[in-house]
Coordinates of C-alpha atoms and ligand atoms in Angstrom, one line a residue:
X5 CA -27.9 26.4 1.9
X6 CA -25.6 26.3 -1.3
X7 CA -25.2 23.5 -3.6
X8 CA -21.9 20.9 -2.3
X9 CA -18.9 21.9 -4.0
X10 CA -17.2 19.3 -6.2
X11 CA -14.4 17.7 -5.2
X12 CA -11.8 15.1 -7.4
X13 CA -9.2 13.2 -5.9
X14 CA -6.7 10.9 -7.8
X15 CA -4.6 8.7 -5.7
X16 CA -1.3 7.6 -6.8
X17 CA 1.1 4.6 -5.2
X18 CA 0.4 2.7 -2.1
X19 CA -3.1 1.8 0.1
X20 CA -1.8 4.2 2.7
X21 CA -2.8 7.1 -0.4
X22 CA -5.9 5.4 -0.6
X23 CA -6.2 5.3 3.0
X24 CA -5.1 8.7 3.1
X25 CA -7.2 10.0 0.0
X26 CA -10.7 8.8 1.9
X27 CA -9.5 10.7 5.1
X28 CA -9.0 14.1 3.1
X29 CA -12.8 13.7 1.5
X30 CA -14.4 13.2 5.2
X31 CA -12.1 16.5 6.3
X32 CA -13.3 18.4 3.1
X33 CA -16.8 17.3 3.3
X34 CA -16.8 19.6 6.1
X35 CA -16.0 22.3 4.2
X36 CA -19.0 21.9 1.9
X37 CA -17.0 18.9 -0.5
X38 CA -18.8 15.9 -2.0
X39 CA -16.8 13.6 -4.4
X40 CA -17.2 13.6 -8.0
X41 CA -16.0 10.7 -10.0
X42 CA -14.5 13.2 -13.2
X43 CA -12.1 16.6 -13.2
X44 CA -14.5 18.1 -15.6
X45 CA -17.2 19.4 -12.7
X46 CA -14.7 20.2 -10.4
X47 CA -14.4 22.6 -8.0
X48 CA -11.5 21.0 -6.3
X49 CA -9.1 18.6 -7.7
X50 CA -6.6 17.2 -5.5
X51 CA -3.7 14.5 -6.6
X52 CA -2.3 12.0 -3.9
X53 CA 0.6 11.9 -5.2
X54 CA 3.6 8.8 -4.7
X55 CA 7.5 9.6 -5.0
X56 CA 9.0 6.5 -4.6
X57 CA 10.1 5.7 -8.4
X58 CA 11.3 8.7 -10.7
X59 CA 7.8 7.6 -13.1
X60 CA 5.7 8.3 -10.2
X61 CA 6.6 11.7 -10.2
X62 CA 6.7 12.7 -13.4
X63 CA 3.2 11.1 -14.1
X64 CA 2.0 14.2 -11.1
X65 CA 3.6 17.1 -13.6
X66 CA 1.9 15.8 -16.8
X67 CA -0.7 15.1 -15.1
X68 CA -1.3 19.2 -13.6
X69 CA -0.6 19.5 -17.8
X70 CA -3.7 18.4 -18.2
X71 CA -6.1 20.4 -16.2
X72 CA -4.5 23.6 -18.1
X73 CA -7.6 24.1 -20.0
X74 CA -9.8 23.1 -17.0
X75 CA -8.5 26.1 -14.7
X76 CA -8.6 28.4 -17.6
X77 CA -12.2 28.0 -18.3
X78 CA -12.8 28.0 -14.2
X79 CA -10.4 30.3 -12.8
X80 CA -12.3 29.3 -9.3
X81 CA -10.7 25.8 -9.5
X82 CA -8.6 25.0 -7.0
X83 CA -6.0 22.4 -7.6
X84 CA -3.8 20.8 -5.0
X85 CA -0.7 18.3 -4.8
X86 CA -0.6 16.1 -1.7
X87 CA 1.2 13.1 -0.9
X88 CA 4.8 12.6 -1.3
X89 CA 5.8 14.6 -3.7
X90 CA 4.3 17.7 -2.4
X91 CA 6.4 16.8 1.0
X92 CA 9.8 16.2 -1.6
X93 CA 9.5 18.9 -3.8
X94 CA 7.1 21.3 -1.9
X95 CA 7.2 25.0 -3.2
X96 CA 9.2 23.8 -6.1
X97 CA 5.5 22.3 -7.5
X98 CA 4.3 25.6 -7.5
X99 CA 7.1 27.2 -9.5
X100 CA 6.8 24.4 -12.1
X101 CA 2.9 24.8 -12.0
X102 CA 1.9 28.1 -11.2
X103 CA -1.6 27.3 -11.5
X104 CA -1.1 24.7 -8.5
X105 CA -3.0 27.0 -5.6
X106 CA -2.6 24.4 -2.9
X107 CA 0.7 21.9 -1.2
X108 CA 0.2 19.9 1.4
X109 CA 2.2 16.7 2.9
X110 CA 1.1 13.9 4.0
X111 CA 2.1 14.6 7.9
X112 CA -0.9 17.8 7.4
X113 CA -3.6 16.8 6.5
X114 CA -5.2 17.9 9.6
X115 CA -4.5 21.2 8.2
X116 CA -6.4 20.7 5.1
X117 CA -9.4 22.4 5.6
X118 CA -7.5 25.7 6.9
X119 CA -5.5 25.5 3.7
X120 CA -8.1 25.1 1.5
X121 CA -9.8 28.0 2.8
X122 CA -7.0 30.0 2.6
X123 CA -6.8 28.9 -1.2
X124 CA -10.2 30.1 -1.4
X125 CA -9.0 33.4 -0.8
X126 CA -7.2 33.2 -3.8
X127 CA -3.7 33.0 -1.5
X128 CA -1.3 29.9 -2.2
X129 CA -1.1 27.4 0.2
X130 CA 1.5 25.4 1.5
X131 CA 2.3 23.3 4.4
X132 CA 5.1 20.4 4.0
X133 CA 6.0 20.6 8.5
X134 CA 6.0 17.4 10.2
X135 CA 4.1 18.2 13.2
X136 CA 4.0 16.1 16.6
X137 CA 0.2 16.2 16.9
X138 CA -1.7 12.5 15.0
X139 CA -2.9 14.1 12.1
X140 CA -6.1 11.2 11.8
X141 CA -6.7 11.9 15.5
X142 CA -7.9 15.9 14.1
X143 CA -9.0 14.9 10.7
X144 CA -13.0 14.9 10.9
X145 CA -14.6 11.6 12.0
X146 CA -15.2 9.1 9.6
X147 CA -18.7 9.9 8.7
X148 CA -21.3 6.8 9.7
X149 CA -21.7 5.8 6.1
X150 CA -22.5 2.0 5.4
X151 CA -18.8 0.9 4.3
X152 CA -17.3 -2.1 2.3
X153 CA -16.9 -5.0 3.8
X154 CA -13.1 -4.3 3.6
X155 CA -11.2 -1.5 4.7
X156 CA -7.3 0.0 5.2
X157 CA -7.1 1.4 9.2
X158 CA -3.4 3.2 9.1
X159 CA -1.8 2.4 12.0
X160 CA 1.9 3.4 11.7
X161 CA 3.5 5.7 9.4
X162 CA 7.4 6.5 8.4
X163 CA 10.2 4.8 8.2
X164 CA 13.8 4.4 9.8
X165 CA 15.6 2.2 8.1
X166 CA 16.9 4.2 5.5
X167 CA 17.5 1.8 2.3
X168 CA 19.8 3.5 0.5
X169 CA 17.3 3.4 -2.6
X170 CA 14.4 4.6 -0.6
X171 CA 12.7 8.0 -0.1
X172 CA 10.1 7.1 2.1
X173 CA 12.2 8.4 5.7
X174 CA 12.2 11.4 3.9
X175 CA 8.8 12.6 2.8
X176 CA 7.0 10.2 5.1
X177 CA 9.1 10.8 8.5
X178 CA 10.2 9.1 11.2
X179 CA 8.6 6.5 12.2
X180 CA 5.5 7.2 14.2
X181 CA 2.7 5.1 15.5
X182 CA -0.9 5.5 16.5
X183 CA -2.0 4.7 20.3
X184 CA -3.9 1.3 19.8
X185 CA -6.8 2.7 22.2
X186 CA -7.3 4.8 18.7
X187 CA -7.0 2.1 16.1
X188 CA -9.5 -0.1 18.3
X189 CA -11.8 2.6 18.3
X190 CA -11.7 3.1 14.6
X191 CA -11.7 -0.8 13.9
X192 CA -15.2 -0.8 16.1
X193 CA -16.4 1.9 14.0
X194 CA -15.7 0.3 10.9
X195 CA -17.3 -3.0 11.9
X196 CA -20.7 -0.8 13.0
X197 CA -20.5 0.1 9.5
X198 CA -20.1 -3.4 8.0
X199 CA -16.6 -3.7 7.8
X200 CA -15.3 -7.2 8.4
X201 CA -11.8 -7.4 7.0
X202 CA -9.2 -4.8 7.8
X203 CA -5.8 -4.6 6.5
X204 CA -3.5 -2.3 9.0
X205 CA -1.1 -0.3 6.8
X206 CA 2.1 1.0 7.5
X207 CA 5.4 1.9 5.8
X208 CA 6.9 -0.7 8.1
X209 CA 3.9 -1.6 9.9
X210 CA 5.6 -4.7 12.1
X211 CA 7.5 -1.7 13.8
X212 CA 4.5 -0.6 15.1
X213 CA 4.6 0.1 19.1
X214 CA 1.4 2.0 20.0
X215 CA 0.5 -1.3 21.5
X216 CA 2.7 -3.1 24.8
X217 CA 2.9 -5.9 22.7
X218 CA 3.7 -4.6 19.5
X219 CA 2.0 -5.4 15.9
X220 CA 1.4 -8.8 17.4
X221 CA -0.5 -7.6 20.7
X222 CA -2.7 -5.3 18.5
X223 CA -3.7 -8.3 16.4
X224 CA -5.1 -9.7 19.2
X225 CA -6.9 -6.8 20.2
X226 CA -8.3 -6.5 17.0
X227 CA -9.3 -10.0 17.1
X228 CA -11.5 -9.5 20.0
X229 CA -13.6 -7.2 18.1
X230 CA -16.4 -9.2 17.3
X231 CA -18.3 -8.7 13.7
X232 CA -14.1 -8.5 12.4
X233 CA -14.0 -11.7 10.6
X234 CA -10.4 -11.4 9.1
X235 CA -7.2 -9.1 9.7
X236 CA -3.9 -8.2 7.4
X237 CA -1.0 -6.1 7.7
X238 CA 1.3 -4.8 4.8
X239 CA 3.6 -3.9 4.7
X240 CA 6.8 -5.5 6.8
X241 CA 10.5 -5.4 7.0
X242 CA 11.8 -8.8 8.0
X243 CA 13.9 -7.7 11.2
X244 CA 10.9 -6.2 12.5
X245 CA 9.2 -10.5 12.0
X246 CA 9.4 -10.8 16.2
X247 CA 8.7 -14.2 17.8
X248 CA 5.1 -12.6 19.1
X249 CA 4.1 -11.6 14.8
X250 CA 5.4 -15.3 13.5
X251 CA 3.3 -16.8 16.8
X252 CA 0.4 -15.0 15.9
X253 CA 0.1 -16.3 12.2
X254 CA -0.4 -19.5 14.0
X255 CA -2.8 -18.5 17.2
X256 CA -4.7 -15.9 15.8
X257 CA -7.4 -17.3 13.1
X258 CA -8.6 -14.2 12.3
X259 CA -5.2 -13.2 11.0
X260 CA -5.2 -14.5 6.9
X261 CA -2.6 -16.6 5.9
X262 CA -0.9 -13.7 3.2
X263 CA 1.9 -12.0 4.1
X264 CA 3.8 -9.0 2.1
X265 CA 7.9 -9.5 3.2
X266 CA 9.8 -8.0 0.8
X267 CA 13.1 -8.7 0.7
X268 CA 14.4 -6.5 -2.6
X269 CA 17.3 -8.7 -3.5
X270 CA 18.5 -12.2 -2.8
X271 CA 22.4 -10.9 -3.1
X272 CA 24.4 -10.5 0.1
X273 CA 26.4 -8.2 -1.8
X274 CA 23.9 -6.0 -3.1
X275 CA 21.5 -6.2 0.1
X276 CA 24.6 -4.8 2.1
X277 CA 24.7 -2.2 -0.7
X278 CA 21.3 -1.0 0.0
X279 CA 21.4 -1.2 3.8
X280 CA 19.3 -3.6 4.2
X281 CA 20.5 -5.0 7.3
X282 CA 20.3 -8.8 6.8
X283 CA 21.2 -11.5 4.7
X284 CA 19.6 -13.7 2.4
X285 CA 20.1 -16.7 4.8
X286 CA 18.4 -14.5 7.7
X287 CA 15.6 -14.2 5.0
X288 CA 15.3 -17.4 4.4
X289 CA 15.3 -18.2 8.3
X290 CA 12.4 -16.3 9.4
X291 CA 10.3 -17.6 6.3
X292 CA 10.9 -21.7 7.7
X293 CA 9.5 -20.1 10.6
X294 CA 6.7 -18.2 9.4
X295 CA 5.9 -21.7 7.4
X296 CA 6.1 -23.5 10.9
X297 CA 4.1 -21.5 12.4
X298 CA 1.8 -21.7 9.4
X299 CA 2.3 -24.0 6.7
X300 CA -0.2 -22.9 4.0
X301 CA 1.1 -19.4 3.9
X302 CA 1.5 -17.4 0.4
X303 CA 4.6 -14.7 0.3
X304 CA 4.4 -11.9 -1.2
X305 CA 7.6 -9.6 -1.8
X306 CA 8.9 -6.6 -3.9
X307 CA 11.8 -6.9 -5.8
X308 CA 14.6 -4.1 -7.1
X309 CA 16.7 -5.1 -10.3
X310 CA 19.1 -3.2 -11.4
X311 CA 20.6 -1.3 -8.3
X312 CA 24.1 0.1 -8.6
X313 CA 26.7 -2.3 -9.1
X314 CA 24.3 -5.1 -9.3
X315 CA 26.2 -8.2 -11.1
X316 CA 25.2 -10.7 -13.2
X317 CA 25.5 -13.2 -10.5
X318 CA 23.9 -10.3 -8.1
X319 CA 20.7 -11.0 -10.1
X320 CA 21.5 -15.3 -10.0
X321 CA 21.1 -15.3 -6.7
X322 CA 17.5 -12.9 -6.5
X323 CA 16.2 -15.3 -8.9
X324 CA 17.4 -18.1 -6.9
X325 CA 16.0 -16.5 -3.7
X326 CA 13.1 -16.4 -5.5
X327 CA 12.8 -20.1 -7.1
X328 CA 13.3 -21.0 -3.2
X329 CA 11.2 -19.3 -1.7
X330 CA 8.4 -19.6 -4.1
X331 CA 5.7 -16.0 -4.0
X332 CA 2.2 -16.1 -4.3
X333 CA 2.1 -13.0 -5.6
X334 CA 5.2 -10.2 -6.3
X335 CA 5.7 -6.7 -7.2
X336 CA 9.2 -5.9 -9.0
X337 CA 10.9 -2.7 -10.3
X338 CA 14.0 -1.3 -12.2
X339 CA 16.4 0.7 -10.0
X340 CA 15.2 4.2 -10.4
X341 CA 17.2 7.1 -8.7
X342 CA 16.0 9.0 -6.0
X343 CA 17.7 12.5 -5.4
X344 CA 18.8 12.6 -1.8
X345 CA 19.1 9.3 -1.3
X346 CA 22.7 7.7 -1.2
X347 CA 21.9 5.4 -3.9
X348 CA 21.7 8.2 -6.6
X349 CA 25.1 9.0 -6.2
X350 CA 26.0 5.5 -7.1
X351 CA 27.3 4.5 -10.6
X352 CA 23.9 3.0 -12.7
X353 CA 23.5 0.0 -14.7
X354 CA 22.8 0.3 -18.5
X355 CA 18.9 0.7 -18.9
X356 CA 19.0 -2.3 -21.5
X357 CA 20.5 -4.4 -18.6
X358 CA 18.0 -3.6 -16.2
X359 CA 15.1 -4.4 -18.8
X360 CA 16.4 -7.5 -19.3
X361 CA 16.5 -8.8 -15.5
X362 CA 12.6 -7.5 -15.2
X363 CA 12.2 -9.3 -17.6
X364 CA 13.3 -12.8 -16.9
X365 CA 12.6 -11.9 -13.1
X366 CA 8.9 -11.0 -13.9
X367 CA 8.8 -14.5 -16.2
X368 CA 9.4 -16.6 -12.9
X369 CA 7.1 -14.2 -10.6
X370 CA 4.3 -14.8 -13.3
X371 CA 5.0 -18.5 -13.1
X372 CA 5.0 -19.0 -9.8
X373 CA 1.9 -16.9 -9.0
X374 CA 0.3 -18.8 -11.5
X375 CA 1.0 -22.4 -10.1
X376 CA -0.1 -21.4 -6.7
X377 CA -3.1 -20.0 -8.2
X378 CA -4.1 -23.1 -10.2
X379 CA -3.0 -25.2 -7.5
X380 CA -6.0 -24.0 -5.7
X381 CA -8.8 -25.8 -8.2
X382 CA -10.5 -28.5 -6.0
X383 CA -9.6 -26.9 -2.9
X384 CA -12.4 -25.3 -0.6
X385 CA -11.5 -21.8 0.6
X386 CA -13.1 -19.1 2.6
X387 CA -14.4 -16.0 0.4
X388 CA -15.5 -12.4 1.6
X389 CA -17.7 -11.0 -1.1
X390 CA -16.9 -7.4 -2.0
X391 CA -19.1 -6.6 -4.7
X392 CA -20.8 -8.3 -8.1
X393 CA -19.3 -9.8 -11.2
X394 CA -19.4 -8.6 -14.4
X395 CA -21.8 -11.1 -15.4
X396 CA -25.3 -11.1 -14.3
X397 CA -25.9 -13.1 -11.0
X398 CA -22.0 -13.1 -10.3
X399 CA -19.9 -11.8 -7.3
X400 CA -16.7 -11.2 -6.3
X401 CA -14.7 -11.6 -3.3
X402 CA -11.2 -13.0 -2.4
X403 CA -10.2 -15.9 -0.9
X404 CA -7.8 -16.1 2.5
X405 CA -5.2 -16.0 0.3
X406 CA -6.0 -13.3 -1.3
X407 CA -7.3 -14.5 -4.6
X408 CA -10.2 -12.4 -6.8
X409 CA -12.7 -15.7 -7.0
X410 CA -16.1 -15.3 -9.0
X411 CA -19.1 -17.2 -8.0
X412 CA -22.2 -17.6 -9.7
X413 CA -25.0 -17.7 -7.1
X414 CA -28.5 -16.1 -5.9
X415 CA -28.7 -14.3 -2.5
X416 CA -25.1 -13.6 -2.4
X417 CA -24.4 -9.8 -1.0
X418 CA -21.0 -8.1 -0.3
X419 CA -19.7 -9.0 2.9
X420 CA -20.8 -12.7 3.1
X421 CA -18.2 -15.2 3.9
X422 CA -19.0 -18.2 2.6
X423 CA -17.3 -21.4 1.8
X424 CA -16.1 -21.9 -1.9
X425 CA -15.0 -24.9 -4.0
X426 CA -12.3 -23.7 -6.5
X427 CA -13.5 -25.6 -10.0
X428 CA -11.6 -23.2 -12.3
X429 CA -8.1 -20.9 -12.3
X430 CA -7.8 -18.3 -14.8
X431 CA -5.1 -16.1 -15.5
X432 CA -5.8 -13.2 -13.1
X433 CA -8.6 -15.3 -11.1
X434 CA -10.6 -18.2 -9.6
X435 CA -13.7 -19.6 -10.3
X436 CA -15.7 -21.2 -7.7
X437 CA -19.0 -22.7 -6.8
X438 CA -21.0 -22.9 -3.3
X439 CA -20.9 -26.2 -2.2
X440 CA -24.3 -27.9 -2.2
Ligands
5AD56 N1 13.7 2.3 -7.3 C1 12.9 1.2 -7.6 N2 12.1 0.6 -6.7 C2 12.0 1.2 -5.5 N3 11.2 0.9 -4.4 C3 11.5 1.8 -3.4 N4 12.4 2.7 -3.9 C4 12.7 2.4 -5.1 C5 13.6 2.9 -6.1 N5 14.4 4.0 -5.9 C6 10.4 -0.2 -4.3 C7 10.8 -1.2 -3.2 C8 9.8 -1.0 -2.1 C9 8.6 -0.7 -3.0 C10 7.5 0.0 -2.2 O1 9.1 0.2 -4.0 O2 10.8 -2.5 -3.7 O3 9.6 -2.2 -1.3
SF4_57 FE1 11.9 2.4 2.2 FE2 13.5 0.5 3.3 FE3 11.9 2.0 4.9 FE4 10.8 0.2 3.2 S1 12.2 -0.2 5.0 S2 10.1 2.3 3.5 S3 12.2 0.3 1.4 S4 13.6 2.8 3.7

């Protein structure tokens, strides 16, 4: 038998890349791939690549800069673009990077391994279609390798709502999801292995309908699955919160009290501007009812500053959306245009403007996240452990609420849940001891 081929993947952008990026290495280890941590032994090297902010995509083409003197020393290296920009700029990658041999979308990767071969023909490959079939439902089986004790399961993909800043219902689709029967099966698989938290991921995964009851009947199901201590979802659109999702944050234990709602502005104005299809006060609505249903829930959100025609009292109001609602965590970003989507067309905001809202915006996120984080010290939580410390004896895990916390202990392993009292808040973590 020959020696495995090498094969380097860097993922870019969100956990459905990630997701995505361990799906492609189980589909090319059937074509005689293992993974290698660096480009340098390479045989393959394949970038996941994300589109959603201009940097994003312009980190893909320096990137493919750098491999230059990799593929001229190796002329057998195959290198490959997938993700989203491959499906937004497809052939175009090739003509920017000649030495690019393979393009493939994020809706194909079921194709992979008849692209790769065809790349190992020494012909360029390409394939950017959105077919009808499930791509994960060809994609090899999950090999029955021991896993971490947490895992992403994609469950719905694509997105309708059309933001108007957004390129995501372009290179991701329509919105499609996966027959629960599937997603049960993979779950139970997962467990076997020695999963026991999984985080369903979607672009706007409370959309999801492969299940009679929606997101919230598949949260059940999942709960059933014995072995599957804790469930999460990211990420949401808050008209797609039903009555059945808010319930189930206060009937379904299994389901952690975290939840990813991004809103992107606090604005009427500027949330009518980018399509959003509510208002701040419906935003504030379903969170008193998300709280009801469960009071000790952190938010999370991501925030845009700096969209077209965003006025100073435009940005007043985010940041008072924000001081109200009060976010456990937070991810923010400067306006950056997307071409294709109606947005772009749009007069823009000076860039100095639009550094200074991050700015002040990111000030109050860091705050806040750090109140709620320190407001944990003294309080017992629940912590899966993932994996060991940097220091010797440590390990790591995170807490319900999504919090890295470090505990010094013996006969800890990863995938314990234990119970942890929080004695210490750093700035990026918690400390915390077993209780005796
Ligand atoms: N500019 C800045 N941020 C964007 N996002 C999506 N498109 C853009 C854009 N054109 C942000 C949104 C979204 C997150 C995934 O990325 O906040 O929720
Ligand atoms: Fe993009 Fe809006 Fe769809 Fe989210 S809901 S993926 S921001 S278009």
């Amino acid at each position: 038998m020959s020696a495995p081929k090498k094969l380097f993947i860097k993922t870019y952008g969100c956990q459905m890349n990630v997701y995505d990026s361990e799906r492609m290495a189980e589909a090319l280890g059937g074509q005689g791939y293992e993974q290698t941590a660096t480009p340098d032994d390479a045989d393959m090297i394949l970038l996941n690549t994300c589109h959603i902010r201009e940097k994003a995509a312009e980190k893909v083409y320096s990137e493919l800069g750098r491999y230059k003197g990799l593929k001229a020393a190796k002329p057998d290296l195959k290198i490959g673009v997938a993700g989203c920009v491959a499906q937004a700029e497809g052939e175009e990658i090739m003509r920017r990077q000649p030495m690019v041999d393979l393009v493939v979308g994020p809706q194909s990767y079921h194709r992979l391994p008849a692209l790769e071969a065809k790349a190992g023909r020494g012909a360029k490959a390409l394939d950017t279609d959105f077919p009808e079939e499930d791509k994960f439902e060809h994609l090899a089986q999950r090999p029955r390798a021991r896993r971490a004790p947490s895992a992403f399961l994609t469950v719905q993909e694509g997105c309708d709502k059309f933001c108007a800043f957004c390129v995501v219902p372009y290179t991701r689709g329509a919105e499609v999801s996966r027959p629960a029967e599937r997603v049960l099966a993979e779950a139970r698989d997962l467990v076997e292995r020695g999963v026991r938290e999984i985080t369903l991921l979607g672009q706007n995964v409370n959309a999801y309908h492969g299940h009679e009851g929606g997101l919230a009947g598949l949260i059940h199901a999942l709960a059933g699955i014995d072995g599957l201590a804790r469930i999460r979802f990211t990420t949401s659109h808050p008209n797609d919160m039903d009555d059945a999702l808010i319930a189930a944050h206060r009937d379904c234990e299994k389901l952690m009290p975290y939840l990813h709602l991004p809103v992107q502005s606090g604005s009427d104005r500027i949330l009518k501007r980018m399509n959003r299809q509510h208002t701040r006060d419906d935003y504030f609505r379903i969170i008193d009812r998300l709280r009801a249903a469960r009071p000790d829930l952190h938010l999370s959100g991501d925030f845009i500053v700096g969209f077209p025609e965003e006025s100073d009292q435009d940005f007043e109001d985010t940041m008072d959306l924000i001081e109200r609602v009060g976010y456990g965590s937070a991810f923010s970003f400067k306006y950056s245009t997307r071409p294709g989507t109606p947005a772009a067309e749009r007069a823009q905001l000076p860039e100095e403007v639009k550094d200074a809202r991050l700015q002040r915006l990111q000030a109050l996120l860091t705050r806040q996240q750090q109140a709620l984080q320190d407001a944990m010290v003294g309080r017992t939580v629940k912590v899966l452990f993932e994996k060991p410390g940097r220091l010797e004896g440590q390990m790591v895990g995170k807490s319900e609420y999504l919090h890295a916390v470090h505990v010094q202990a013996d006969g800890l392993t990863p995938g314990d849940l234990r119970e942890v009292r929080i004695v210490e808040s750093g700035p990026n973590s918690l400390k915390g001891v077993l209780p005796a």
